[in-house]
Amino acid sequence: MMTLRAGWIMTQRELAHWVRQPWSPIFGLLFSIMLLLVFGFLFGGAITVPGGGDYITFLLPGMLALSMMFGVETTATAMANDARKGITDRLRSMPIGSASVALGRVGADMANSAVELFVLILGGLLIGWRITSDPASIALAVVLLLLLRFAMLWIGIFVGLSFRGEGATMAVQVLVWPIGFLSTAIVSAETMPGWLGAIAAWNPLSATASAARELFGNPTGITEGPLADWAVWLALAWPLLLTAIFLPLSARAYRRLRA
Amino acid sequence: MNSLTADGLRKTYGKTAALDGFDLAVPSGVIHGLLGPNGAGKTTAVKALATLIDVDGGTAQVAGYDVRGQAAQVRRRIGLIGQHAAVDEILGGRQNLVMFGRLFGLRKAEAQRRAEELLGVFGLTEAAERPVSAYSGGMRRRLDIAAGLIMTPAVLFLDEPTTGLDPRARNEVWESVREIAARGTTVLLTTQYLDEADQLASRISVMNHGRVIAEGTPDELKRQVGGDRVTVTLPPRSLVPEIAEKLSAAVGAPAVVDDEARSLTFEVGAGVGALADIVRGLDKVGVAPEDLVLRRPTLDEAFLALTAGSPSPAPPSPAPSSSAPSSSAPSSLAPPSPAPPSPVPPSPVPPSPAAPRSASSSPASTEETSR
């Protein structure tokens, strides 16, 4: 109860940041929209989707998944900043548990990402993306996307607590790009060289992107392989596995601040 | 009744012992200074006492509770003010205080009332709505201290609270610290500045290499360190040794000569009187000094004196020239004086009107007459 309450207070802190500095989240949204436009219109004309289908319709679920993955950067930066500025130490000297600090992050970042998802979906619909499935599938797609964000959250907390220098934050900001692109989020794995396509297909991001495509009733760009049959299950399993690994690691990193 | 005790605390990082048998006993309701250079282990000691780190050995009690076994009880009774102003820079001052108050378990209305109170006490009411990023260094520090006082802690840890502040902001912080102690909170204050500890603390523990090497009231320590120093910088091509001899006779104290800098440093009991003696002496030999500075012993000198232990001559002292204080931070203790030659001694006295000048008759001390 105390933990939930403290977690909520920490979430409110983040919400208050939005009110104080609305440009920061707005800029984040504009960035996602820019990426969407760059790939949708600048590069999109040159890309064909294996198995047929409109590229914008193929791209959009991928961009949603990509923006969830990029959230790892937000989380890691916020954790590292608090540690660097001594706020983490102040919280640790107060009678509140580590779970509250984590819960605050969960609340703030999930709220942030939910808004981002909503805006991107609206933006997609405006540029011609169409959803052709039933409400239950749409809901499941949104849940799976948020589940990926949830897994990224724990990676972000772990990274932010373990590597506190500004360099580490930069490393995360740079690394998300190759990891994000080496997936089926933007292009189908089947257009890549065989070995690269295999790596991309096993990227957790690809599972979520493919599952979202399937559930929104969009072209998947997949004609064979595990993603063709098991995308939804993989999109469930991958984030759960990542959470199972990084949640305990985050807890350990928090305890190790005492070392 | 002691609010703070530490007994043989040890903490090792790799091969360095950050705490190497750290002992401390602080009675309730006083300000205790923990004085030492960078890397002496002050911050590690504070973090260990504030339950932020696990020590490798030794025991410590804070407000009657064991820091290792009863960390939760300790955390309910302490305030920690670390080296960075640990407040949210995007939020306003009021928002910060309300947030921390609620995190301490206060109900919203209570937290708001307490925030108003503290904003008033620390003179931040007008700035309460402004984002902290727009605060001056001193305001930020005061807000930081206010956040540490929300629950009126039994023990407050202040880790170098004035580092990086200008003299005015430093005075504001000092004022706050005195008020806090006046209300019954025990304060452990770490500092690199002898002067700061002198101004605030009723007792001082001098720390080096992870342990306390000297402890006492500021006066006791100052007696060990010796009195004020007067440094005369002679014009080029002066007969330094000759003048040194004559001035020594005039002041009645040996001169520490730095040939390179053409400076003579005298340890004097009551500084201002000695200054007059020196000026008269200079007049007599017909020398117009390039610079004349009255200052307190530097921390370097203090450490040499305190670690010397015996009356035997101390190891070669760090060149006591006016340009030498090694700390890069604005030292209130030994204002570096790259000042242009001025006939009037620049006032090196810290900007505290009531600085109790040491009137001790510098006992046969560790002063060395190197020549």
XYZ file of C-alpha atoms in Angstrom:
630
model
C 0.000 0.000 0.000
C 2.772 2.380 1.019
C 4.727 1.223 -1.990
C 1.851 1.880 -4.355
C 1.312 5.298 -2.856
C 4.979 6.275 -3.149
C 5.046 4.889 -6.673
C 2.079 7.061 -7.568
C 3.768 10.137 -6.103
C 6.831 9.429 -8.222
C 4.605 9.053 -11.259
C 2.993 12.398 -10.519
C 6.440 13.938 -10.476
C 6.865 12.865 -14.075
C 3.440 14.104 -15.054
C 4.286 17.436 -13.472
C 7.378 17.525 -15.685
C 5.148 17.375 -18.741
C 3.137 20.307 -17.519
C 6.289 22.270 -16.706
C 8.156 21.375 -19.871
C 5.607 20.297 -22.452
C 8.162 20.715 -25.222
C 10.134 17.730 -24.115
C 7.415 15.093 -24.708
C 6.077 17.013 -27.697
C 9.494 16.940 -29.290
C 9.638 13.200 -28.670
C 6.320 12.794 -30.455
C 7.380 14.980 -33.354
C 10.471 12.863 -33.698
C 8.419 9.670 -33.972
C 6.126 11.308 -36.496
C 9.127 12.512 -38.480
C 10.531 8.978 -38.609
C 7.173 7.754 -39.776
C 7.092 10.311 -42.588
C 10.703 9.703 -43.583
C 10.200 5.986 -43.965
C 6.654 6.157 -45.210
C 7.224 8.660 -48.000
C 10.959 9.229 -48.489
C 12.127 5.620 -48.547
C 8.780 3.896 -48.836
C 8.469 4.323 -52.587
C 11.517 2.167 -53.140
C 10.407 -0.628 -50.822
C 8.190 -3.516 -51.836
C 6.553 -5.772 -49.297
C 7.079 -9.513 -49.871
C 3.715 -11.189 -50.214
C 2.211 -7.944 -51.427
C 0.569 -4.985 -49.720
C 0.852 -1.248 -49.294
C 4.137 -0.118 -47.630
C 2.548 2.497 -45.339
C 0.178 -0.146 -44.053
C 3.100 -2.518 -43.572
C 5.268 0.155 -41.948
C 2.936 1.562 -39.348
C 2.755 -1.349 -36.886
C 6.539 -1.595 -37.233
C 6.943 2.071 -36.312
C 4.695 1.552 -33.296
C 6.898 -1.318 -32.130
C 10.056 0.688 -32.853
C 8.867 3.632 -30.779
C 8.125 1.265 -27.885
C 11.644 -0.062 -28.119
C 13.174 3.404 -28.264
C 11.525 3.997 -24.895
C 14.460 2.180 -23.313
C 16.416 5.356 -23.855
C 13.916 7.524 -21.971
C 13.993 5.195 -19.002
C 17.761 4.787 -18.903
C 18.343 8.533 -19.194
C 15.877 9.362 -16.441
C 17.405 6.808 -14.066
C 20.962 7.919 -14.813
C 20.073 11.596 -14.360
C 18.495 10.995 -10.970
C 21.529 9.018 -9.871
C 23.933 11.659 -11.113
C 22.082 14.544 -9.490
C 21.902 12.847 -6.120
C 18.125 12.417 -6.202
C 18.516 8.643 -6.067
C 20.665 8.987 -2.954
C 18.131 11.285 -1.349
C 15.361 8.771 -2.056
C 17.522 5.982 -0.670
C 18.076 7.930 2.536
C 14.300 8.216 2.936
C 11.969 5.576 4.348
C 10.681 4.400 0.979
C 11.478 1.129 -0.709
C 13.184 0.439 -3.987
C 9.921 -0.934 -5.370
C 8.408 2.535 -5.090
C 11.171 4.065 -7.168
C 10.683 1.392 -9.828
C 6.907 1.759 -9.717
C 7.229 5.478 -10.268
C 9.253 4.807 -13.389
C 6.739 2.218 -14.573
C 3.830 4.580 -14.101
C 5.516 7.536 -15.751
C 7.055 5.732 -18.683
C 4.042 3.583 -19.460
C 1.806 6.649 -19.427
C 4.261 8.436 -21.692
C 4.375 5.532 -24.124
C 0.618 5.047 -24.143
C 0.213 8.675 -25.219
C 2.890 8.213 -27.849
C 1.177 5.108 -29.185
C -2.123 6.927 -29.390
C -0.639 9.864 -31.297
C 1.224 7.625 -33.706
C -1.891 5.590 -34.405
C -3.807 8.790 -35.144
C -0.967 10.051 -37.324
C -0.890 6.741 -39.196
C -4.598 6.846 -39.859
C -4.151 10.358 -41.243
C -1.529 9.274 -43.778
C -3.515 6.339 -45.067
C -2.927 3.455 -42.687
C -5.985 1.248 -42.303
C -6.933 -1.219 -39.609
C -8.984 -4.115 -40.932
C -9.572 -6.255 -37.880
C -11.933 -6.611 -34.941
C -11.720 -4.606 -31.698
C -10.438 -7.579 -29.669
C -7.474 -8.015 -32.013
C -6.767 -4.282 -31.949
C -6.805 -4.314 -28.155
C -4.468 -7.290 -28.081
C -2.096 -5.533 -30.484
C -1.956 -2.482 -28.203
C -1.374 -4.688 -25.154
C 1.503 -6.490 -26.887
C 3.077 -3.201 -27.914
C 2.871 -1.907 -24.349
C 4.257 -5.215 -23.107
C 7.345 -4.638 -25.222
C 7.662 -1.180 -23.668
C 7.332 -2.749 -20.228
C 10.232 -5.099 -20.945
C 12.311 -2.192 -22.264
C 11.607 -0.363 -19.030
C 13.513 -2.923 -16.988
C 16.404 -2.910 -19.410
C 16.433 0.881 -19.103
C 16.380 0.801 -15.287
C 19.181 -1.741 -15.254
C 21.321 0.230 -17.684
C 20.591 3.571 -15.997
C 21.549 2.246 -12.552
C 24.563 0.266 -13.679
C 26.200 2.752 -16.012
C 25.652 6.211 -14.684
C 27.989 8.289 -16.791
C 26.729 10.495 -19.574
C 28.638 8.239 -21.940
C 26.435 5.286 -21.092
C 23.311 7.259 -21.910
C 24.833 8.171 -25.237
C 25.757 4.550 -25.884
C 22.137 3.528 -25.395
C 20.980 6.325 -27.663
C 23.304 5.138 -30.404
C 22.816 1.403 -29.941
C 19.036 1.447 -30.229
C 19.366 2.363 -33.890
C 21.175 -0.697 -35.265
C 19.179 -2.946 -32.942
C 15.973 -1.260 -34.039
C 16.777 -1.481 -37.727
C 18.031 -5.054 -37.593
C 14.450 -6.248 -37.308
C 11.346 -6.487 -39.404
C 10.060 -3.185 -38.026
C 10.832 -1.249 -41.217
C 11.570 -3.800 -43.891
C 10.702 -7.469 -44.193
C 13.432 -9.883 -43.123
C 12.874 -11.727 -46.358
C 14.468 -8.938 -48.395
C 17.699 -9.176 -46.379
C 20.657 -11.519 -46.996
C 19.783 -14.905 -45.476
C 21.903 -14.761 -42.323
C 20.964 -11.165 -41.592
C 17.303 -11.974 -42.135
C 17.607 -14.827 -39.634
C 19.025 -12.476 -36.982
C 16.357 -9.888 -37.728
C 13.597 -12.482 -37.458
C 14.809 -13.417 -33.980
C 14.913 -9.819 -32.794
C 12.221 -9.456 -30.092
C 11.176 -6.270 -31.843
C 10.304 -8.298 -34.969
C 7.970 -10.512 -32.986
C 6.019 -7.523 -31.702
C 5.998 -5.792 -35.090
C 4.788 -8.912 -36.890
C 2.179 -9.688 -34.260
C 0.867 -6.127 -34.448
C 0.627 -6.371 -38.254
C -1.249 -9.612 -37.987
C -3.610 -8.287 -35.340
C -4.299 -4.995 -37.140
C -5.001 -6.995 -40.314
C -2.046 -5.474 -42.189
C 0.398 -7.140 -44.580
C 3.122 -8.906 -42.569
C 5.781 -9.279 -45.264
C 6.305 -12.806 -44.035
C 5.683 -15.910 -46.077
C 7.461 -18.536 -43.987
C 9.344 -19.205 -40.741
C 8.387 -19.030 -37.077
C 7.155 -15.448 -37.356
C 4.564 -16.549 -39.913
C 2.956 -18.965 -37.484
C 3.866 -17.812 -34.006
C 4.194 -14.027 -34.105
C 1.601 -13.342 -31.414
C 2.992 -15.972 -29.077
C 6.537 -14.746 -29.648
C 5.430 -11.173 -29.011
C 4.141 -12.405 -25.665
C 7.106 -14.623 -24.822
C 9.988 -12.283 -25.715
C 9.011 -9.367 -23.460
C 8.176 -11.740 -20.623
C 11.574 -13.371 -20.963
C 13.352 -9.995 -21.065
C 11.417 -8.864 -18.002
C 12.259 -12.099 -16.198
C 15.934 -11.370 -16.821
C 16.128 -7.623 -16.329
C 13.698 -7.080 -13.468
C 15.885 -9.080 -11.051
C 18.995 -7.495 -12.540
C 17.515 -4.047 -11.913
C 16.691 -4.953 -8.319
C 20.237 -6.206 -7.898
C 21.685 -3.039 -9.439
C 19.659 -0.972 -6.972
C 20.918 -3.025 -4.045
C 24.452 -2.761 -5.342
C 24.326 0.997 -4.984
C 25.046 0.123 -1.348
C 28.317 -1.566 -2.228
C 23.432 10.996 25.100
C 25.095 10.638 21.723
C 23.078 11.008 18.545
C 25.856 9.657 16.411
C 28.460 7.105 17.195
C 30.792 5.230 14.924
C 33.217 2.646 16.085
C 35.980 1.383 13.841
C 34.074 1.730 10.549
C 35.891 0.202 7.617
C 35.053 0.368 3.951
C 37.335 -0.690 1.149
C 36.986 0.024 -2.543
C 39.343 -2.218 -4.443
C 42.614 -1.643 -2.665
C 41.854 1.765 -1.223
C 40.490 1.968 2.272
C 37.944 4.777 2.097
C 37.210 4.255 5.778
C 39.967 2.776 7.850
C 38.838 2.593 11.438
C 36.600 5.641 11.514
C 35.455 6.652 14.994
C 33.018 9.362 15.922
C 30.919 10.387 18.892
C 28.567 13.333 18.569
C 26.272 14.394 21.401
C 22.691 15.389 20.635
C 21.883 18.849 19.410
C 25.309 20.067 18.364
C 26.993 20.835 15.065
C 29.942 18.576 14.560
C 32.430 19.335 11.800
C 34.126 16.650 9.788
C 37.090 18.362 8.217
C 39.403 16.914 5.647
C 40.817 17.237 2.160
C 39.334 15.706 -0.960
C 39.500 11.946 -0.758
C 39.859 11.831 3.017
C 36.735 9.679 3.284
C 34.262 12.294 4.509
C 31.578 11.447 1.975
C 32.019 7.732 2.513
C 31.581 8.280 6.237
C 28.381 10.260 5.692
C 27.026 7.679 3.272
C 27.747 4.879 5.729
C 26.004 6.734 8.568
C 23.042 7.638 6.331
C 22.591 3.946 5.412
C 23.463 4.516 1.767
C 26.366 2.110 1.738
C 27.238 -1.060 3.603
C 30.446 -0.914 5.571
C 32.856 -3.825 5.684
C 33.389 -3.630 9.405
C 32.713 -1.671 12.571
C 29.469 -0.455 14.066
C 27.549 2.797 14.027
C 24.411 4.112 15.674
C 22.389 7.030 14.451
C 19.634 8.473 16.637
C 19.868 5.354 18.751
C 19.517 2.833 15.944
C 22.070 0.608 14.316
C 22.810 1.703 10.763
C 23.334 -1.845 9.581
C 20.561 -3.738 11.338
C 17.920 -1.004 11.706
C 18.337 1.014 8.535
C 14.600 1.646 8.186
C 14.393 3.250 11.655
C 17.479 5.312 10.920
C 16.003 6.603 7.651
C 12.937 7.876 9.471
C 15.128 10.058 11.654
C 17.721 11.524 9.341
C 17.997 14.127 6.650
C 20.708 13.869 4.039
C 22.011 16.803 2.096
C 24.604 15.550 -0.323
C 27.164 17.314 -2.425
C 24.770 17.969 -5.277
C 21.581 19.855 -4.669
C 19.383 16.790 -4.995
C 16.167 18.471 -6.030
C 14.117 18.162 -9.169
C 15.206 20.978 -11.452
C 12.159 20.987 -13.661
C 9.695 21.322 -10.810
C 9.227 24.434 -8.710
C 10.477 24.771 -5.153
C 7.049 24.200 -3.660
C 6.399 21.162 -5.838
C 9.693 19.669 -4.714
C 8.958 20.097 -1.038
C 5.411 18.769 -1.342
C 6.631 15.766 -3.300
C 9.351 14.875 -0.808
C 6.957 15.490 2.084
C 4.448 13.068 0.628
C 7.196 10.543 -0.030
C 8.029 10.803 3.671
C 4.441 9.725 4.300
C 2.755 13.069 4.973
C -0.782 13.516 3.730
C -1.162 15.999 0.901
C -2.529 18.845 3.015
C 0.114 18.247 5.646
C 2.867 18.166 3.046
C 1.599 21.440 1.603
C 1.484 23.108 4.989
C 5.005 21.942 5.798
C 6.245 23.099 2.393
C 4.839 26.608 2.997
C 6.498 26.697 6.389
C 9.900 25.681 5.040
C 9.667 28.016 2.054
C 9.102 30.816 4.547
C 11.957 29.782 6.818
C 14.380 29.577 3.905
C 13.214 32.729 2.179
C 11.943 30.956 -0.901
C 8.269 31.844 -0.776
C 8.558 34.293 -3.630
C 10.428 31.830 -5.800
C 8.212 28.890 -4.856
C 6.575 28.574 -8.257
C 9.662 29.127 -10.363
C 11.410 26.041 -11.709
C 14.479 25.169 -9.679
C 16.636 25.391 -12.794
C 16.093 29.167 -12.604
C 17.310 29.345 -8.978
C 20.688 30.693 -7.990
C 23.203 28.270 -6.479
C 22.425 29.496 -2.989
C 18.640 29.231 -3.434
C 19.011 25.735 -4.792
C 21.107 24.784 -1.803
C 18.558 26.255 0.595
C 15.768 24.328 -1.075
C 17.903 21.215 -0.857
C 18.415 21.789 2.860
C 14.708 22.484 3.326
C 13.927 19.149 1.695
C 16.218 17.473 4.193
C 14.326 19.089 7.069
C 10.756 18.175 6.159
C 10.449 15.631 8.941
C 12.527 17.658 11.438
C 15.158 14.947 11.548
C 17.001 14.039 14.711
C 20.228 13.989 12.739
C 21.057 15.984 9.649
C 23.994 15.145 7.400
C 25.407 17.995 5.381
C 28.077 16.932 2.940
C 30.129 19.952 1.854
C 27.061 22.169 1.651
C 28.912 25.293 0.559
C 31.256 23.891 -2.059
C 30.903 25.953 -5.198
C 28.856 28.711 -3.574
C 29.804 32.368 -3.624
C 30.486 34.027 -0.266
C 27.009 35.460 0.024
C 25.300 32.154 -0.649
C 27.677 30.514 1.770
C 26.638 32.895 4.508
C 22.994 32.093 3.798
C 23.702 28.405 4.174
C 25.664 28.957 7.373
C 22.767 30.920 8.789
C 20.396 28.055 7.970
C 22.656 25.480 9.553
C 22.846 27.480 12.777
C 19.068 27.754 12.906
C 18.659 24.045 12.350
C 20.952 23.233 15.234
C 19.222 25.813 17.407
C 16.028 23.817 16.959
C 17.637 20.724 18.411
C 18.771 18.796 15.368
C 22.189 17.194 15.542
C 24.213 18.209 12.509
C 27.178 16.423 11.003
C 28.806 18.816 8.584
C 31.638 17.846 6.294
C 33.832 20.531 4.856
C 37.198 21.174 3.286
C 37.385 24.584 4.867
C 38.832 25.057 8.297
C 37.103 28.388 8.433
C 33.678 26.868 7.811
C 34.109 24.274 10.503
C 35.358 27.035 12.786
C 32.297 29.175 12.098
C 29.722 26.487 12.647
C 30.926 23.513 14.604
C 31.257 23.192 18.338
C 33.624 20.285 17.826
C 35.656 19.213 14.830
C 37.009 15.855 13.774
C 39.867 16.183 11.336
C 39.898 13.335 8.899
C 42.544 11.965 6.598
C 43.053 8.616 4.892
C 39.766 7.228 6.189
C 40.218 7.942 9.840
C 40.023 10.742 12.370
C 43.476 12.122 13.062
C 42.529 14.878 15.472
C 39.478 15.986 17.374
C 38.619 18.919 19.495
C 36.947 22.285 19.740
C 37.921 24.762 17.038
C 40.073 26.614 19.564
C 41.895 23.484 20.631
C 42.619 22.600 17.038
C 43.713 26.080 16.183
C 46.140 26.057 19.050
C 47.649 22.963 17.515
C 47.697 24.502 14.079
C 49.174 27.776 15.233
C 48.092 31.333 14.687
C 47.515 33.497 11.661
C 50.065 33.804 8.928
C 51.376 37.005 7.429
C 53.014 36.733 4.039
C 55.141 39.565 2.654
C 56.090 39.517 -0.995
C 59.215 41.563 -1.622
C 59.941 43.504 -4.766
C 62.381 42.015 -7.285
C 66.077 42.185 -6.463
C 65.508 42.487 -2.730
C 68.030 41.150 -0.295
C 65.616 38.511 0.872
C 67.638 36.850 3.635
C 68.653 40.140 5.137
C 65.161 41.538 5.178
C 63.871 38.245 6.552
C 66.199 38.535 9.484
C 65.221 42.100 10.274
C 61.512 41.448 9.994
C 61.841 38.341 12.143
C 63.315 40.466 14.819
C 60.542 43.046 14.463
C 57.737 40.469 14.628
C 59.383 38.139 17.073
C 58.711 35.091 14.934
C 60.852 33.160 12.487
C 60.251 33.666 8.782
C 59.510 30.901 6.314
C 61.313 32.020 3.196
C 60.289 31.173 -0.317
C 63.118 32.450 -2.503
C 61.317 31.699 -5.720
C 58.334 33.824 -4.805
C 60.417 36.276 -2.776
C 57.950 35.796 0.017
C 58.380 35.684 3.751
C 55.747 34.042 5.890
C 55.456 34.608 9.595
C 53.300 32.752 12.012
C 51.818 35.332 14.289
C 49.544 35.045 17.278
C 47.242 38.003 16.942
C 47.388 38.845 13.284
C 46.458 42.481 13.174
C 49.029 43.611 15.717
C 51.733 41.684 13.917
C 50.733 43.297 10.669
C 51.508 46.691 12.160
C 54.862 45.407 13.408
C 55.710 44.168 9.946
C 54.724 47.395 8.260
C 56.889 49.338 10.707
C 59.726 46.876 10.126
C 59.428 47.283 6.373
C 59.483 51.032 6.777
C 62.626 50.798 8.819
C 64.494 48.821 6.148
C 62.983 51.038 3.487
C 61.267 48.334 1.498
C 57.869 48.712 -0.154
C 56.379 45.245 -0.377
C 54.701 44.025 -3.515
C 52.035 42.319 -1.520
C 51.134 41.877 2.087
C 48.578 39.311 3.157
C 47.182 38.342 6.507
C 45.562 34.945 6.394
C 44.544 31.909 8.404
C 46.621 28.759 8.166
C 45.791 26.850 5.022
C 44.343 23.409 5.333
C 47.685 22.093 4.112
C 49.424 23.808 6.967
C 46.794 22.631 9.379
C 47.237 19.057 8.298
C 50.967 19.259 8.536
C 50.630 20.625 12.008
C 48.061 18.078 13.087
C 49.767 15.088 11.573
C 53.184 16.121 12.810
C 52.140 14.993 16.255
C 55.445 15.782 17.886
C 57.308 19.061 18.221
C 59.970 17.801 15.844
C 60.127 19.807 12.645
C 57.398 18.998 10.208
C 58.264 17.681 6.775
C 58.951 20.338 4.185
C 55.896 22.479 4.149
C 54.096 23.084 0.898
C 55.382 26.368 -0.354
C 53.394 28.775 1.730
C 53.409 31.293 -1.031
C 50.370 33.321 -1.676
C 49.643 31.488 -4.869
C 49.743 27.984 -3.583
C 46.521 26.852 -1.953
C 45.896 23.653 -3.773
C 42.156 23.502 -3.508
C 40.587 24.735 -6.661
C 37.350 25.669 -4.982
C 37.071 29.131 -3.587
C 38.848 28.691 -0.333
C 37.582 30.851 2.407
C 40.559 29.781 4.389
C 43.382 31.059 2.266
C 42.225 33.432 -0.367
C 44.649 33.011 -3.195
C 45.965 36.463 -3.798
C 47.110 36.930 -7.323
C 45.990 40.441 -6.569
C 47.821 43.318 -8.126
C 50.413 44.858 -5.874
C 48.539 46.958 -3.436
C 49.788 48.964 -0.547
C 46.757 48.074 1.502
C 46.657 44.507 2.656
C 43.737 42.881 0.846
C 41.401 41.649 3.490
C 41.776 37.925 3.572
C 39.367 37.717 6.442
C 36.394 35.628 5.437
C 33.260 37.636 4.962
C 31.982 36.922 8.394
C 31.940 39.989 10.559
C 32.240 38.137 13.802
C 35.001 35.757 12.924
C 36.500 34.852 16.236
C 40.131 35.561 15.632
C 42.417 33.206 17.363
C 44.115 35.015 20.149
C 46.133 32.031 21.174
C 49.737 32.773 21.824
C 51.010 30.399 19.208
C 52.795 27.844 21.348
C 56.185 26.578 20.431
C 54.836 25.066 17.378
C 55.538 23.090 14.339
C 56.585 26.175 12.495
C 59.800 25.548 10.725
C 62.512 27.928 9.851
C 63.667 26.773 6.539
C 66.393 28.731 5.010
